[in-house]
Amino acid sequence: MQNYKLTLQYDGTRYPGWQKPEKGGQSRSISGKISAVLKRMTDEEIILHAGSKTEAGVHALAQTASFKTACALSPDEILRGLNQYLPTDIAVTDCKQVPERFQADLNAVSRTYEYRICTAPVYDIFTAGYTAHIHPGPDIKRMENAAGYLIGNHDFRGFSGGRQKKGTEKTITDIRISQSSGLTITITADNFLYRMPSLLIGTLIETGLGKRPPESLMAILEGKEKAEALCDPKGLLLKSVQYKTVQ
């Protein structure tokens, strides 16, 4: 068996996420599209492991995925074949052979998501598909104060859309809010729960718009409240997945 690592980009607008939802066809998901092409190329049922399972409408600048196959195709042949047959909103930028024990999800040490906000009165139509629109823009200082409560190791169950009872402790190592032509919120964590990126950013935006005080985020972390504000997914993208060593 050969083990391969893919690096890919995609526009998540028309997809239900990386993986199929509980109700729906796997073929409609991003992983479903990739698996179907790999099956066509290898004549095998391929199991893909993703660095981070993005959700409906969320994009990826540098997603990672790994899979094993008995097929003797070279990395270059896999790269060319995938880009030839995949939809134009999914692109594989790299394919390489990796050690047998490597798995894109289990070997990842952190993931970084980025959220882009246009704060101008009039939307830029050329970036509208990948940028949320909030005018007037949220208050950066209030969001930075709120972000301070999230840094570190916490139980993020209140920032999850799932029903997980175990494994809800995660570590956020960095949250940065920058402003240039618009606002960008960048969050890095060891891992994310289901809907955690969307709920974290949605709650920070709520704070920036004065809909909740920064200190109220402690009530969510303590289990006294539950985050409910999801950000607009079109402004959210998986920026990168980090590994200890270059794979």
Coordinates of N, CA and C in Angstrom, one line a residue:
M1 N 0.8 -1.2 0.0 CA 0.0 0.0 0.0 C 0.9 1.3 0.0
Q2 N 0.5 2.2 -0.8 CA 1.2 3.5 -0.8 C 0.3 4.5 -0.1
N3 N 1.0 5.4 0.6 CA 0.2 6.4 1.4 C 0.6 7.8 0.8
Y4 N -0.5 8.6 0.4 CA -0.3 9.9 -0.2 C -1.0 11.0 0.6
K5 N -0.3 12.1 0.5 CA -0.9 13.4 1.2 C -1.2 14.4 0.1
L6 N -2.4 14.9 0.1 CA -2.9 15.9 -0.8 C -2.9 17.3 -0.1
T7 N -2.6 18.3 -0.9 CA -2.9 19.7 -0.4 C -3.8 20.2 -1.5
L8 N -5.0 20.8 -1.0 CA -5.9 21.3 -1.9 C -6.6 22.6 -1.5
Q9 N -7.2 23.2 -2.5 CA -8.0 24.4 -2.3 C -9.4 24.1 -2.8
Y10 N -10.4 24.8 -2.2 CA -11.8 24.7 -2.8 C -12.7 25.8 -2.4
D11 N -13.6 26.1 -3.2 CA -14.7 27.0 -3.0 C -15.8 26.2 -2.4
G12 N -16.1 26.4 -1.2 CA -17.1 25.6 -0.5 C -18.6 26.0 -0.7
T13 N -18.8 27.0 -1.5 CA -20.2 27.6 -1.7 C -21.3 26.6 -1.9
R14 N -21.1 25.7 -2.8 CA -22.2 24.8 -3.2 C -22.1 23.4 -2.6
Y15 N -21.2 23.3 -1.6 CA -21.1 22.0 -0.9 C -21.6 21.9 0.5
P16 N -22.1 20.7 1.0 CA -22.5 20.6 2.3 C -21.4 20.4 3.3
G17 N -20.2 20.6 2.9 CA -19.0 20.5 3.7 C -18.0 19.5 3.2
W18 N -16.9 19.3 3.9 CA -15.9 18.3 3.5 C -16.5 16.9 3.5
Q19 N -17.3 16.6 4.5 CA -17.9 15.3 4.7 C -19.4 15.3 4.6
K20 N -20.0 14.2 4.2 CA -21.5 14.2 4.1 C -22.1 14.6 5.4
P21 N -23.2 15.3 5.4 CA -24.0 15.5 6.6 C -24.7 14.2 7.0
E22 N -25.3 14.2 8.2 CA -26.0 13.0 8.7 C -27.1 12.6 7.7
K23 N -27.7 13.5 7.1 CA -28.8 13.2 6.1 C -28.3 13.9 4.8
G24 N -28.0 13.1 3.8 CA -27.6 13.6 2.5 C -26.6 12.6 1.9
G25 N -26.3 12.8 0.6 CA -25.5 11.9 -0.1 C -24.0 12.3 0.0
Q26 N -23.2 11.3 0.2 CA -21.7 11.5 0.3 C -21.2 12.1 -1.0
S27 N -21.8 11.8 -2.1 CA -21.3 12.3 -3.4 C -21.4 13.8 -3.6
R28 N -22.3 14.4 -2.8 CA -22.4 15.9 -2.8 C -21.3 16.6 -2.1
S29 N -20.6 15.9 -1.2 CA -19.6 16.6 -0.4 C -18.3 16.7 -1.1
I30 N -17.4 17.5 -0.6 CA -16.1 17.7 -1.2 C -15.3 16.4 -1.2
S31 N -15.3 15.7 -0.1 CA -14.6 14.5 0.0 C -15.2 13.4 -0.9
G32 N -16.5 13.5 -1.1 CA -17.2 12.6 -2.0 C -16.7 12.8 -3.5
K33 N -16.6 14.0 -3.9 CA -16.1 14.3 -5.2 C -14.7 13.8 -5.4
I34 N -13.8 14.0 -4.5 CA -12.4 13.6 -4.6 C -12.4 12.0 -4.6
S35 N -13.1 11.4 -3.7 CA -13.1 9.9 -3.6 C -13.6 9.3 -4.9
A36 N -14.6 9.9 -5.5 CA -15.2 9.4 -6.7 C -14.1 9.4 -7.8
V37 N -13.4 10.5 -7.9 CA -12.3 10.5 -9.0 C -11.2 9.5 -8.7
L38 N -10.8 9.4 -7.4 CA -9.8 8.5 -7.0 C -10.2 7.0 -7.3
K39 N -11.5 6.7 -7.1 CA -12.0 5.4 -7.4 C -11.9 5.1 -8.9
R40 N -12.2 6.2 -9.7 CA -12.1 6.0 -11.1 C -10.7 5.8 -11.6
M41 N -9.7 6.4 -10.9 CA -8.3 6.3 -11.2 C -7.7 5.0 -10.7
T42 N -8.1 4.5 -9.5 CA -7.5 3.3 -8.9 C -8.3 2.1 -8.9
D43 N -9.6 2.2 -9.2 CA -10.5 1.1 -9.2 C -10.6 0.5 -7.7
E44 N -10.5 1.4 -6.7 CA -10.6 1.0 -5.3 C -11.5 2.0 -4.6
E45 N -12.1 1.5 -3.5 CA -12.8 2.4 -2.6 C -11.8 3.1 -1.7
I46 N -11.7 4.4 -1.9 CA -10.7 5.2 -1.2 C -11.3 5.8 0.1
I47 N -10.6 5.7 1.2 CA -10.9 6.4 2.4 C -10.0 7.6 2.6
L48 N -10.6 8.8 2.6 CA -9.9 10.0 2.8 C -9.9 10.5 4.2
H49 N -8.8 11.0 4.7 CA -8.7 11.6 6.1 C -8.3 13.0 5.9
A50 N -9.0 13.9 6.5 CA -8.8 15.4 6.3 C -8.2 16.0 7.5
G51 N -7.3 17.0 7.2 CA -6.7 17.8 8.3 C -7.7 18.5 9.1
S52 N -8.8 19.0 8.5 CA -9.9 19.6 9.2 C -11.2 19.4 8.4
K53 N -12.2 19.0 9.0 CA -13.5 18.8 8.3 C -14.3 20.1 8.2
T54 N -14.1 20.8 7.1 CA -14.8 22.1 7.0 C -16.3 21.8 6.8
E55 N -17.1 22.8 7.1 CA -18.5 22.7 7.1 C -19.2 23.4 5.9
A56 N -20.5 23.3 5.8 CA -21.2 23.8 4.7 C -20.9 25.3 4.3
G57 N -20.5 25.5 3.1 CA -20.2 26.8 2.6 C -18.8 27.4 2.9
V58 N -18.1 26.6 3.7 CA -16.7 27.1 4.2 C -15.7 26.7 3.1
H59 N -14.8 27.6 2.8 CA -13.8 27.4 1.8 C -12.5 26.9 2.4
A60 N -11.5 26.5 1.6 CA -10.2 26.1 2.0 C -9.1 26.7 1.1
L61 N -8.1 27.3 1.8 CA -7.0 27.8 1.1 C -5.9 26.7 1.0
A62 N -5.8 25.9 2.0 CA -4.8 24.8 2.1 C -5.3 23.7 3.0
Q63 N -6.2 23.0 2.5 CA -6.7 21.8 3.2 C -5.7 20.6 2.9
T64 N -5.6 19.7 3.9 CA -4.8 18.5 3.6 C -5.6 17.3 3.8
A65 N -5.2 16.2 3.0 CA -6.0 15.0 3.1 C -5.0 13.9 2.8
S66 N -5.2 12.7 3.3 CA -4.4 11.5 3.0 C -5.2 10.3 2.7
F67 N -4.6 9.4 1.9 CA -5.3 8.2 1.6 C -4.3 7.1 1.2
K68 N -4.7 5.9 1.3 CA -3.8 4.8 0.9 C -4.4 4.0 -0.2
T69 N -3.5 3.5 -1.1 CA -4.0 2.8 -2.3 C -2.9 1.7 -2.6
A70 N -3.4 0.7 -3.2 CA -2.5 -0.4 -3.8 C -2.1 0.0 -5.2
C71 N -2.7 1.0 -5.8 CA -2.4 1.4 -7.1 C -1.0 1.9 -7.2
A72 N -0.3 1.7 -8.4 CA 1.1 2.1 -8.6 C 1.2 3.5 -9.2
L73 N 0.1 4.3 -9.2 CA 0.2 5.6 -9.8 C 1.2 6.5 -9.1
S74 N 2.0 7.3 -9.8 CA 2.9 8.2 -9.1 C 2.2 9.4 -8.6
P75 N 2.8 10.2 -7.7 CA 2.2 11.4 -7.2 C 1.8 12.4 -8.3
D76 N 2.7 12.5 -9.3 CA 2.4 13.4 -10.5 C 1.1 12.9 -11.2
E77 N 1.0 11.6 -11.4 CA -0.1 11.1 -12.1 C -1.4 11.3 -11.4
I78 N -1.4 11.2 -10.0 CA -2.5 11.4 -9.2 C -2.9 12.9 -9.2
L79 N -1.9 13.8 -9.2 CA -2.2 15.2 -9.2 C -2.8 15.6 -10.5
R80 N -2.3 15.1 -11.6 CA -2.9 15.5 -12.9 C -4.3 14.9 -13.1
G81 N -4.5 13.6 -12.7 CA -5.8 13.0 -12.8 C -6.8 13.7 -12.0
L82 N -6.5 14.0 -10.8 CA -7.5 14.7 -9.9 C -7.9 16.1 -10.5
N83 N -6.9 16.8 -10.9 CA -7.2 18.2 -11.5 C -7.9 18.1 -12.8
Q84 N -7.8 17.0 -13.5 CA -8.5 16.8 -14.8 C -9.9 16.5 -14.6
Y85 N -10.3 15.7 -13.6 CA -11.6 15.3 -13.5 C -12.5 15.9 -12.4
L86 N -11.8 16.6 -11.5 CA -12.5 17.3 -10.4 C -13.3 18.5 -10.9
P87 N -14.4 18.9 -10.2 CA -15.0 20.2 -10.6 C -14.0 21.3 -10.5
T88 N -14.3 22.4 -11.2 CA -13.4 23.5 -11.3 C -13.3 24.3 -9.9
D89 N -14.2 24.0 -9.0 CA -14.1 24.7 -7.7 C -13.3 23.9 -6.7
I90 N -12.7 22.8 -7.1 CA -11.8 22.1 -6.3 C -10.5 21.9 -7.0
A91 N -9.4 22.3 -6.4 CA -8.0 22.2 -7.0 C -7.1 21.5 -6.1
V92 N -6.3 20.5 -6.6 CA -5.3 19.9 -5.8 C -3.9 20.5 -6.2
T93 N -3.3 21.2 -5.2 CA -2.1 21.9 -5.5 C -0.8 21.1 -5.3
D94 N -0.9 20.0 -4.6 CA 0.3 19.1 -4.3 C -0.1 17.7 -4.0
C95 N 0.7 16.8 -4.4 CA 0.5 15.4 -4.0 C 1.9 14.8 -3.8
K96 N 2.0 14.2 -2.6 CA 3.3 13.5 -2.3 C 3.1 12.2 -1.6
Q97 N 4.1 11.4 -1.7 CA 4.1 10.1 -1.0 C 4.6 10.4 0.4
V98 N 4.0 9.8 1.4 CA 4.4 10.0 2.8 C 4.5 8.7 3.5
P99 N 5.1 8.7 4.7 CA 5.3 7.4 5.5 C 3.9 6.7 5.7
E100 N 4.0 5.4 5.8 CA 2.8 4.6 6.0 C 1.9 5.0 7.2
R101 N 2.5 5.5 8.2 CA 1.8 5.8 9.5 C 1.2 7.2 9.5
F102 N 1.5 8.0 8.5 CA 1.0 9.3 8.4 C -0.5 9.3 8.1
Q103 N -1.3 10.1 8.9 CA -2.7 10.3 8.6 C -3.0 11.8 8.8
A104 N -3.6 12.4 7.9 CA -3.8 13.9 7.8 C -4.5 14.5 9.1
D105 N -5.4 13.7 9.6 CA -6.1 14.2 10.8 C -5.4 13.9 12.1
L106 N -4.9 12.7 12.2 CA -4.2 12.4 13.5 C -2.9 13.0 13.7
N107 N -2.1 13.3 12.6 CA -0.8 13.9 12.8 C -0.8 15.4 12.8
A108 N -1.9 16.0 12.6 CA -2.0 17.5 12.6 C -1.8 18.0 14.1
V109 N -1.1 19.0 14.3 CA -0.9 19.6 15.6 C -1.7 20.8 15.8
S110 N -2.1 21.5 14.7 CA -3.0 22.7 14.8 C -3.6 23.0 13.5
R111 N -4.7 23.8 13.6 CA -5.4 24.2 12.4 C -5.6 25.7 12.5
T112 N -5.6 26.4 11.4 CA -5.8 27.9 11.4 C -7.0 28.2 10.4
Y113 N -8.0 28.9 11.0 CA -9.1 29.4 10.2 C -9.0 30.9 10.1
E114 N -9.4 31.5 9.0 CA -9.4 32.9 8.8 C -10.8 33.4 8.4
Y115 N -11.2 34.6 8.9 CA -12.5 35.1 8.5 C -12.3 36.5 8.0
R116 N -12.9 36.8 6.8 CA -12.7 38.1 6.1 C -14.0 38.8 6.1
I117 N -13.9 40.1 6.5 CA -15.1 41.0 6.6 C -14.9 42.2 5.8
C118 N -15.8 42.5 4.9 CA -15.8 43.8 4.2 C -16.6 44.8 5.1
T119 N -16.0 45.9 5.4 CA -16.7 46.9 6.3 C -17.1 48.2 5.5
A120 N -16.9 48.2 4.2 CA -17.2 49.3 3.4 C -18.7 49.4 3.2
P121 N -19.2 50.6 2.9 CA -20.7 50.8 2.7 C -21.2 50.0 1.6
V122 N -20.4 49.9 0.5 CA -20.8 49.2 -0.7 C -19.9 48.0 -0.9
Y123 N -20.5 46.8 -1.1 CA -19.8 45.6 -1.2 C -18.9 45.6 -2.5
D124 N -17.7 45.0 -2.4 CA -16.9 44.8 -3.5 C -17.3 43.5 -4.2
I125 N -17.9 43.6 -5.4 CA -18.5 42.5 -6.1 C -17.5 41.4 -6.4
F126 N -16.2 41.8 -6.5 CA -15.2 40.9 -7.0 C -14.6 40.0 -5.8
T127 N -15.0 40.4 -4.6 CA -14.6 39.6 -3.4 C -15.8 39.1 -2.6
A128 N -17.0 39.4 -3.1 CA -18.2 39.2 -2.4 C -18.4 37.7 -2.0
G129 N -17.9 36.8 -2.9 CA -18.1 35.4 -2.7 C -17.3 34.8 -1.5
Y130 N -16.3 35.6 -1.1 CA -15.4 35.1 -0.1 C -15.2 36.0 1.1
T131 N -16.1 37.0 1.2 CA -16.0 38.0 2.3 C -17.4 38.3 2.8
A132 N -17.5 38.3 4.2 CA -18.8 38.7 4.8 C -18.9 40.2 4.7
H133 N -20.1 40.7 4.8 CA -20.3 42.2 4.7 C -20.9 42.7 6.0
I134 N -20.2 43.5 6.8 CA -20.8 44.1 8.0 C -20.4 45.6 8.0
H135 N -21.4 46.5 7.9 CA -21.2 47.9 7.9 C -22.3 48.6 8.8
P136 N -21.8 49.4 9.7 CA -20.5 49.7 10.1 C -19.8 48.4 10.7
G137 N -18.5 48.4 10.6 CA -17.7 47.2 11.1 C -17.8 47.1 12.6
P138 N -17.6 45.9 13.1 CA -17.6 45.7 14.6 C -16.4 46.4 15.2
D139 N -16.5 46.6 16.5 CA -15.4 47.3 17.3 C -14.3 46.3 17.6
I140 N -13.1 46.6 17.1 CA -12.0 45.7 17.2 C -11.6 45.5 18.7
K141 N -11.6 46.6 19.4 CA -11.1 46.5 20.8 C -12.0 45.6 21.6
R142 N -13.3 45.7 21.4 CA -14.2 44.8 22.1 C -14.0 43.4 21.7
M143 N -13.7 43.1 20.5 CA -13.5 41.7 20.0 C -12.2 41.2 20.6
E144 N -11.2 42.1 20.7 CA -9.9 41.6 21.3 C -10.0 41.3 22.7
N145 N -10.8 42.1 23.5 CA -11.1 41.8 24.9 C -11.8 40.5 25.0
A146 N -12.8 40.2 24.2 CA -13.5 39.0 24.2 C -12.6 37.8 23.9
A147 N -11.7 38.0 22.9 CA -10.8 36.9 22.5 C -9.9 36.5 23.6
G148 N -9.5 37.4 24.5 CA -8.7 37.1 25.6 C -9.2 36.0 26.5
Y149 N -10.5 35.9 26.6 CA -11.1 34.8 27.4 C -11.0 33.5 26.7
L150 N -10.8 33.4 25.4 CA -10.8 32.2 24.7 C -9.5 31.5 24.6
I151 N -8.4 32.3 24.7 CA -7.1 31.8 24.6 C -6.8 30.8 25.7
G152 N -6.2 29.7 25.3 CA -5.8 28.7 26.3 C -6.6 27.4 26.1
N153 N -6.5 26.5 27.1 CA -7.2 25.3 27.1 C -8.5 25.4 27.9
H154 N -9.6 25.1 27.2 CA -11.0 25.2 27.8 C -11.9 24.1 27.3
D155 N -13.0 23.9 27.9 CA -14.0 23.1 27.4 C -14.9 23.9 26.5
F156 N -14.8 23.6 25.2 CA -15.6 24.5 24.2 C -16.9 23.8 23.8
R157 N -17.5 23.0 24.7 CA -18.8 22.4 24.4 C -19.8 23.5 24.0
G158 N -19.8 24.6 24.7 CA -20.8 25.7 24.5 C -20.6 26.3 23.1
F159 N -19.4 26.1 22.5 CA -19.2 26.6 21.1 C -19.2 25.5 20.1
S160 N -20.0 24.5 20.3 CA -20.1 23.4 19.4 C -21.6 23.2 19.0
G161 N -21.8 22.9 17.7 CA -23.2 22.6 17.3 C -23.5 21.1 17.4
G162 N -22.6 20.3 17.9 CA -22.8 18.9 18.1 C -23.3 18.5 19.5
R163 N -23.4 17.2 19.7 CA -23.8 16.7 21.0 C -22.7 15.9 21.7
Q164 N -21.5 16.3 21.5 CA -20.4 15.6 22.1 C -20.3 15.9 23.6
K165 N -20.1 14.8 24.3 CA -20.0 14.9 25.8 C -18.5 14.7 26.2
K166 N -17.7 14.1 25.3 CA -16.3 13.9 25.7 C -15.4 14.5 24.6
G167 N -14.2 14.8 24.9 CA -13.3 15.3 23.9 C -13.6 16.7 23.5
T168 N -14.3 17.5 24.4 CA -14.6 18.9 24.1 C -13.6 19.9 24.5
E169 N -12.5 19.4 25.2 CA -11.5 20.4 25.6 C -10.5 20.6 24.4
K170 N -10.3 21.8 24.1 CA -9.4 22.2 23.0 C -8.6 23.3 23.5
T171 N -7.5 23.6 22.8 CA -6.6 24.7 23.1 C -6.5 25.7 22.0
I172 N -6.9 26.9 22.2 CA -6.7 28.0 21.2 C -5.4 28.7 21.6
T173 N -4.5 28.7 20.6 CA -3.2 29.2 20.9 C -3.0 30.7 20.4
D174 N -3.9 31.1 19.5 CA -3.8 32.5 18.9 C -5.1 32.9 18.3
I175 N -5.4 34.2 18.6 CA -6.5 34.9 17.9 C -6.0 36.2 17.5
R176 N -6.1 36.6 16.2 CA -5.6 37.9 15.8 C -6.7 38.6 15.0
I177 N -6.8 39.8 15.2 CA -7.8 40.6 14.5 C -7.1 41.8 13.9
S178 N -7.0 41.8 12.6 CA -6.3 42.9 11.9 C -7.2 43.7 10.9
Q179 N -6.8 44.9 10.6 CA -7.5 45.7 9.8 C -6.7 46.3 8.7
S180 N -7.1 46.2 7.4 CA -6.4 46.9 6.3 C -7.5 47.5 5.5
S181 N -7.9 46.8 4.4 CA -9.0 47.2 3.6 C -10.3 46.8 4.2
G182 N -10.3 45.8 5.1 CA -11.4 45.3 5.9 C -10.9 44.7 7.1
L183 N -11.7 43.8 7.7 CA -11.3 43.1 9.0 C -11.0 41.7 8.7
T184 N -9.9 41.1 9.3 CA -9.6 39.7 9.2 C -9.5 39.2 10.6
I185 N -10.2 38.1 10.9 CA -10.0 37.4 12.2 C -9.4 36.0 11.9
T186 N -8.3 35.8 12.6 CA -7.5 34.5 12.4 C -7.5 33.8 13.7
I187 N -7.9 32.5 13.7 CA -7.9 31.7 14.9 C -7.1 30.4 14.7
T188 N -6.2 30.1 15.6 CA -5.4 28.9 15.5 C -5.7 28.0 16.8
A189 N -6.0 26.8 16.6 CA -6.2 25.9 17.8 C -5.7 24.5 17.4
D190 N -5.5 23.7 18.5 CA -5.0 22.3 18.2 C -6.0 21.5 17.4
N191 N -7.3 21.8 17.6 CA -8.4 21.2 16.8 C -9.7 22.0 17.1
F192 N -10.7 21.7 16.3 CA -12.0 22.4 16.4 C -13.1 21.4 16.5
L193 N -14.1 21.7 17.3 CA -15.3 20.9 17.4 C -16.2 21.2 16.2
Y194 N -17.3 20.5 16.0 CA -18.3 20.8 14.9 C -18.8 22.2 15.1
R195 N -18.7 23.0 14.1 CA -19.2 24.3 14.1 C -18.5 25.3 15.0
M196 N -17.4 24.8 15.6 CA -16.7 25.7 16.6 C -16.1 26.9 15.9
P197 N -15.5 26.8 14.7 CA -15.0 28.1 14.1 C -16.1 29.1 13.8
S198 N -17.2 28.6 13.3 CA -18.3 29.5 13.0 C -18.9 30.2 14.2
L199 N -19.0 29.4 15.3 CA -19.6 29.9 16.5 C -18.7 30.9 17.3
L200 N -17.4 30.6 17.2 CA -16.4 31.5 17.9 C -16.4 32.8 17.2
I201 N -16.3 32.8 15.9 CA -16.3 34.1 15.1 C -17.6 34.8 15.2
G202 N -18.7 34.1 15.1 CA -20.0 34.7 15.3 C -20.2 35.4 16.6
T203 N -19.7 34.8 17.7 CA -19.8 35.3 19.0 C -18.9 36.6 19.2
L204 N -17.7 36.5 18.6 CA -16.8 37.7 18.6 C -17.4 38.8 17.9
I205 N -18.1 38.6 16.7 CA -18.7 39.6 16.0 C -19.9 40.2 16.8
E206 N -20.7 39.3 17.5 CA -21.7 39.8 18.3 C -21.2 40.8 19.4
T207 N -20.0 40.4 19.9 CA -19.4 41.3 20.9 C -19.0 42.6 20.3
G208 N -18.4 42.5 19.1 CA -17.9 43.7 18.5 C -19.0 44.7 18.1
L209 N -20.2 44.1 17.9 CA -21.4 44.9 17.5 C -22.2 45.4 18.7
G210 N -21.7 45.1 19.9 CA -22.3 45.6 21.2 C -23.5 44.7 21.6
K211 N -23.7 43.5 21.0 CA -24.8 42.7 21.4 C -24.6 41.9 22.6
R212 N -23.3 41.8 23.1 CA -23.0 41.1 24.3 C -21.7 41.7 24.8
P213 N -21.5 41.7 26.2 CA -20.2 42.2 26.7 C -19.1 41.2 26.5
P214 N -17.9 41.6 26.4 CA -16.8 40.6 26.3 C -16.7 39.5 27.3
E215 N -17.0 39.9 28.6 CA -16.9 39.0 29.7 C -18.0 37.9 29.6
S216 N -19.0 38.1 28.8 CA -20.1 37.1 28.7 C -19.6 35.8 28.1
L217 N -18.4 35.8 27.4 CA -17.9 34.6 26.9 C -17.5 33.6 27.9
M218 N -17.2 34.1 29.1 CA -16.9 33.2 30.3 C -18.1 32.3 30.6
A219 N -19.3 32.9 30.5 CA -20.5 32.1 30.8 C -20.7 31.0 29.9
I220 N -20.2 31.2 28.6 CA -20.3 30.1 27.6 C -19.3 29.0 27.9
L221 N -18.1 29.4 28.3 CA -17.0 28.5 28.6 C -17.4 27.7 29.9
E222 N -18.1 28.3 30.8 CA -18.5 27.7 32.1 C -19.7 26.8 31.9
G223 N -20.3 26.8 30.7 CA -21.5 26.0 30.5 C -22.8 26.6 31.0
K224 N -22.8 27.9 31.3 CA -24.0 28.6 31.8 C -24.8 29.1 30.6
E225 N -24.2 29.3 29.4 CA -24.9 29.7 28.2 C -24.3 28.9 27.1
K226 N -24.9 29.0 25.9 CA -24.5 28.3 24.7 C -24.4 29.3 23.6
A227 N -23.3 29.3 22.8 CA -23.2 30.2 21.7 C -24.2 29.8 20.6
E228 N -24.8 30.8 20.0 CA -25.8 30.5 19.0 C -25.6 31.3 17.7
A229 N -24.7 32.3 17.7 CA -24.5 33.2 16.6 C -23.5 32.5 15.6
L230 N -24.0 32.0 14.5 CA -23.1 31.5 13.5 C -22.7 32.6 12.5
C231 N -21.4 32.6 12.1 CA -21.0 33.6 11.2 C -21.4 33.2 9.8
D232 N -21.5 34.2 8.9 CA -21.8 33.9 7.5 C -20.7 33.0 6.9
P233 N -20.9 31.8 6.4 CA -19.8 30.9 6.1 C -19.0 31.3 4.9
K234 N -19.5 32.2 4.0 CA -18.8 32.6 2.8 C -17.5 33.4 3.2
G235 N -17.4 34.0 4.4 CA -16.2 34.7 4.7 C -15.2 33.8 5.5
L236 N -15.5 32.6 5.7 CA -14.7 31.7 6.5 C -13.9 30.7 5.6
L237 N -12.6 30.6 5.9 CA -11.8 29.6 5.1 C -10.8 29.0 6.0
L238 N -10.5 27.7 5.7 CA -9.4 27.0 6.4 C -8.1 27.5 5.7
K239 N -7.3 28.2 6.5 CA -6.1 28.8 6.0 C -5.0 27.8 5.9
S240 N -4.8 26.9 6.9 CA -3.7 26.0 6.9 C -3.9 24.9 8.0
V241 N -3.2 23.8 7.8 CA -3.1 22.7 8.8 C -1.6 22.5 9.1
Q242 N -1.2 22.5 10.3 CA 0.2 22.4 10.7 C 0.5 21.1 11.2
Y243 N 1.8 20.6 10.9 CA 2.3 19.4 11.3 C 3.7 19.6 12.0
K244 N 4.1 18.6 12.8 CA 5.4 18.8 13.5 C 6.5 18.8 12.6
T245 N 6.5 17.9 11.6 CA 7.6 17.9 10.6 C 7.0 18.0 9.2
V246 N 7.8 18.4 8.2 CA 7.3 18.5 6.9 C 7.0 17.1 6.3
Q247 N 5.7 17.0 5.8 CA 5.3 15.7 5.3 C 5.1 15.8 3.8

